[in-house]
GROMACS .gro file of C-alpha atoms in nm:
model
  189
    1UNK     CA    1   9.178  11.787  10.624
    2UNK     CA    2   8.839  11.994  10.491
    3UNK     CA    3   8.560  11.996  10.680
    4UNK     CA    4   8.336  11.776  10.537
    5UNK     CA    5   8.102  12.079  10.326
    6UNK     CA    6   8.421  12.218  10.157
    7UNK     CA    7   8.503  11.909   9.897
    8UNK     CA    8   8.358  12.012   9.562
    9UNK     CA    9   8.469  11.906   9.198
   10UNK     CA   10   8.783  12.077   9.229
   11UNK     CA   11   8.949  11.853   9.524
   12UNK     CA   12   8.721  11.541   9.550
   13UNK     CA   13   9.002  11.338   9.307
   14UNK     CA   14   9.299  11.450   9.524
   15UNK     CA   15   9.026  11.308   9.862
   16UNK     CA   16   8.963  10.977   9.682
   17UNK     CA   17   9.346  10.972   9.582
   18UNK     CA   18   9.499  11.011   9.939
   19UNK     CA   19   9.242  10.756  10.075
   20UNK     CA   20   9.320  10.491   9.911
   21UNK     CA   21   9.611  10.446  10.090
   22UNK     CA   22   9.365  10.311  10.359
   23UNK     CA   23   9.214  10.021  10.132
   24UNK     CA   24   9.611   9.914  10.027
   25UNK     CA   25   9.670   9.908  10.421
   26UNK     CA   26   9.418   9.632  10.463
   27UNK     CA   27   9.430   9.446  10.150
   28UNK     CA   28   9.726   9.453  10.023
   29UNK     CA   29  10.002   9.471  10.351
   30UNK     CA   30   9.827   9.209  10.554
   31UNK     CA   31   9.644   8.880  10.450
   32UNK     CA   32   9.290   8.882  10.690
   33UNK     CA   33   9.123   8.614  10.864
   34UNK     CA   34   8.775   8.510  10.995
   35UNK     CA   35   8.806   8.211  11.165
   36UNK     CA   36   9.110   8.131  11.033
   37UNK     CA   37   9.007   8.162  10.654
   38UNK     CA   38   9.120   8.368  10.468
   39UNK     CA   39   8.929   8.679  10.363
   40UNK     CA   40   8.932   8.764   9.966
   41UNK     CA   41   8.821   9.048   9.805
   42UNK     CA   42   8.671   9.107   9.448
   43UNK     CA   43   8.997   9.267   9.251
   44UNK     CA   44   8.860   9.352   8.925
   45UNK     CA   45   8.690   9.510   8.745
   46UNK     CA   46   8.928   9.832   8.792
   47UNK     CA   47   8.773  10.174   8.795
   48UNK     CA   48   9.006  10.421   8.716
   49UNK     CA   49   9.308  10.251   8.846
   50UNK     CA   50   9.135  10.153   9.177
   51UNK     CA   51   8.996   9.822   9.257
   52UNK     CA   52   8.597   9.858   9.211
   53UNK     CA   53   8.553   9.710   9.603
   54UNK     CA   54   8.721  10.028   9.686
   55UNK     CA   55   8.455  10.248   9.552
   56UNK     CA   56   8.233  10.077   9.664
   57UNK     CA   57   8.364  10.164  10.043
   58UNK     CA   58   8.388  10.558   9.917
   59UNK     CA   59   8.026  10.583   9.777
   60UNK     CA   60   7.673  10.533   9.812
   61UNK     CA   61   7.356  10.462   9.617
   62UNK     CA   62   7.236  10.736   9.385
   63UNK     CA   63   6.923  10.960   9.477
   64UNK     CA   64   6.887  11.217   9.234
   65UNK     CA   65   6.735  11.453   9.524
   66UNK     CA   66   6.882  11.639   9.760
   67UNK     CA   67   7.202  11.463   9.953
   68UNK     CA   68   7.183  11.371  10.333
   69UNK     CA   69   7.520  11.192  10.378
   70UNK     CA   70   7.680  11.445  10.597
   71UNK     CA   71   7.305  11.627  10.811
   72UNK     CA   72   6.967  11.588  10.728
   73UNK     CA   73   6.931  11.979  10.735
   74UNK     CA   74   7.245  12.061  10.488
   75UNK     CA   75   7.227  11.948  10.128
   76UNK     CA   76   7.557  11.903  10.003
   77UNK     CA   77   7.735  11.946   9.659
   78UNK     CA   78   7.651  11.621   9.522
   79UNK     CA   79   7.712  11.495   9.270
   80UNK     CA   80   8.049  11.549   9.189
   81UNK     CA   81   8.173  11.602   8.830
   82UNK     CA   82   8.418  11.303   8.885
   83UNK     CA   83   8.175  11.029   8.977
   84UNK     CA   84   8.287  10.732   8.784
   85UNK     CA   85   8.026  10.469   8.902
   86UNK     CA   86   7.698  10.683   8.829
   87UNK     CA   87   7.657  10.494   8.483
   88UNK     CA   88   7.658  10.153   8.665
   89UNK     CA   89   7.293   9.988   8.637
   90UNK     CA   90   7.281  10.056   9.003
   91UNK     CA   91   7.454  10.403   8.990
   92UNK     CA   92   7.635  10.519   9.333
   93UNK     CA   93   7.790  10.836   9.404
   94UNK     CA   94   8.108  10.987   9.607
   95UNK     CA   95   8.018  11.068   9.904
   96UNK     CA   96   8.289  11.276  10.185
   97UNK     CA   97   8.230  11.138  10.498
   98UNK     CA   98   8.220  10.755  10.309
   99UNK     CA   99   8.601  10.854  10.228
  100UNK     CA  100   8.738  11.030  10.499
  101UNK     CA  101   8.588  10.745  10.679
  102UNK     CA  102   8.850  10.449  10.534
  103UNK     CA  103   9.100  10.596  10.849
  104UNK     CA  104   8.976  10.323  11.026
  105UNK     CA  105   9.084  10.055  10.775
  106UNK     CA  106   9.437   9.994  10.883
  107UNK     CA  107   9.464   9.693  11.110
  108UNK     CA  108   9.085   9.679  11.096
  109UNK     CA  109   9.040   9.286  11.163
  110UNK     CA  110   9.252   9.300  11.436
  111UNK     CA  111   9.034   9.513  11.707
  112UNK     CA  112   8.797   9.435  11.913
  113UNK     CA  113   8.500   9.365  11.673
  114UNK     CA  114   8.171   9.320  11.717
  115UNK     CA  115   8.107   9.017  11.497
  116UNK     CA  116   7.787   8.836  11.353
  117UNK     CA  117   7.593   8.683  11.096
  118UNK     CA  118   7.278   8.725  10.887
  119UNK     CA  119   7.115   8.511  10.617
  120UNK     CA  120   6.967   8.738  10.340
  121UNK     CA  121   6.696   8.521  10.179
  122UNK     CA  122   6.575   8.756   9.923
  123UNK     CA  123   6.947   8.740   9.784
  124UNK     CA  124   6.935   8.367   9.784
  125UNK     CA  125   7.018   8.273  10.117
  126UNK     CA  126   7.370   8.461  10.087
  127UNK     CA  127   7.541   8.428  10.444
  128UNK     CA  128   7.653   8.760  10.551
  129UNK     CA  129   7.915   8.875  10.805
  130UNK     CA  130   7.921   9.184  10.983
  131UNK     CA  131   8.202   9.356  11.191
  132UNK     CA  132   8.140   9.638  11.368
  133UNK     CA  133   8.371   9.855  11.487
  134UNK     CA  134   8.167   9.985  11.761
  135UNK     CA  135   8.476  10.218  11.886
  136UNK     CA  136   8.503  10.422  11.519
  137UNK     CA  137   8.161  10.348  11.451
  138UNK     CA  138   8.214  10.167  11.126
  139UNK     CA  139   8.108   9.857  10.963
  140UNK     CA  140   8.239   9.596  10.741
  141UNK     CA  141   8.050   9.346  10.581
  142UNK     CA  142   8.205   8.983  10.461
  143UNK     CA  143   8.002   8.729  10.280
  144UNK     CA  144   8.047   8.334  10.347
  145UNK     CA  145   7.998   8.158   9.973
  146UNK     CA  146   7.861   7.820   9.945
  147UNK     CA  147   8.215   7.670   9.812
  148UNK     CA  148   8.305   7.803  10.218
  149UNK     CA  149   8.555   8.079  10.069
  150UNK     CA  150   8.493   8.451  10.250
  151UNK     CA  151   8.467   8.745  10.052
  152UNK     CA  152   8.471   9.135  10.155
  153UNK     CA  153   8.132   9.272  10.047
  154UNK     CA  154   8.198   9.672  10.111
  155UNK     CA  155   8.223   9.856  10.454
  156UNK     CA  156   8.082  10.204  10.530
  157UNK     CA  157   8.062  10.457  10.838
  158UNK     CA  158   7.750  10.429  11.091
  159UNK     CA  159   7.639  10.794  11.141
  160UNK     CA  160   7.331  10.801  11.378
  161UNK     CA  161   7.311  10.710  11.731
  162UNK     CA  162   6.994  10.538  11.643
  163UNK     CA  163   7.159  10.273  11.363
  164UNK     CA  164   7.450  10.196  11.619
  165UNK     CA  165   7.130  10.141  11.896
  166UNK     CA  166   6.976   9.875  11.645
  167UNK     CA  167   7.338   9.723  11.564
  168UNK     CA  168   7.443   9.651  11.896
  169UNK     CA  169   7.041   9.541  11.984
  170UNK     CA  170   7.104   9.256  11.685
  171UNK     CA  171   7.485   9.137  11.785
  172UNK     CA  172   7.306   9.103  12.173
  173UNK     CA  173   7.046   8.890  12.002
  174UNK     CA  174   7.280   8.656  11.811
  175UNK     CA  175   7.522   8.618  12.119
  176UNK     CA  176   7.263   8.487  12.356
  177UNK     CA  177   7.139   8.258  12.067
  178UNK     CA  178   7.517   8.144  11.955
  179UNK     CA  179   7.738   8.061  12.184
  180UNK     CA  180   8.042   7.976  11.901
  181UNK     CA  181   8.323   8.216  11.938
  182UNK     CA  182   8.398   8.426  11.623
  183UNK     CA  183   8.752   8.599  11.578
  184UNK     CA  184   8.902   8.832  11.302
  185UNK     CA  185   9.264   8.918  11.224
  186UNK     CA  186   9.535   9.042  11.045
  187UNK     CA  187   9.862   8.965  10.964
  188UNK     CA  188  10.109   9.120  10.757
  189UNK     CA  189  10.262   8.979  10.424
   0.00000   0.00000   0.00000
């Protein structure tokens, strides 16, 4: 594996390539649950082969300045020539640690998760999930729809202390308030 300021236009395809692997492990070999539903995820459109969810795991929102995904002091080699989701009306691009981050997909819903949920009434009351993985410091976010179906939303890495501080702070909060017991897993197909 590259350290994380080596990927540049030349091996970013053969990072997002071997990755994806990760995404088929979770999707595709098990069938998740949250509270016994079952967990769906958006299949289509495809981009570039790949199911769009997926690139939306391995990238992050567009800011035409200088990059801080990987240290507030480096700027890194962003953007990439292969960047297929910078035309979108809300453009993203690749980002290395997003990627190299999917290791901890496999058998994801079946840890020890730190699970909660948040109402997000500027999106019209959408009922969102999170699950944090407070071990590999990573996060996956679910969304409840009104018809009572479960859909993954997109996951992505927590990288400062601070964020994982605030995370924990607001799954404290809603334990003490909710006492109902909420469980994830996986099982294979």
């Amino acid at each position: 594996m590259l350290d994380n300021y080596e990927y540049n236009d030349e091996n970013i395809r053969s990072l997002v390539d071997s990755h994806y692997q990760n995404y088929i492990n979770l999707f595709f070999n098990c069938i998740n649950y949250y509270n016994k539903m079952e967990i769906y995820r958006k299949r289509f459109p495809d981009v570039d082969g790949y199911e769009k969810s997926y690139f939306h795991l391995i990238t992050k929102e567009y800011k035409p300045s200088d990059c801080d995904c990987m240290s507030p002091f480096v700027i890194c080699n962003h953007p990439f020539s292969y960047n297929p989701l910078i035309d979108e009306k809300t453009p993203r691009e690749l980002c290395p640690i997003r990627i190299t981050a999917t290791d901890c997909l496999p058998n994801y819903f079946n840890r020890d998760l730190k699970i909660w949920t948040k109402i997000l009434s500027k999106q019209g009351l959408k009922k969102r999930i999170l699950c944090f993985d407070d071990k590999n410091d990573y996060m996956i976010i679910l969304e409840e729809r009104k018809n009572g179906d479960i859909y993954f939303v997109t996951g992505y890495p927590i990288e400062y202390s601070s964020r994982k501080k605030r995370l924990m702070k607001e799954y404290e909060n809603f334990k003490k308030e909710n006492r109902t017991q909420i469980k994830t897993e996986s099982i294979p197909r």
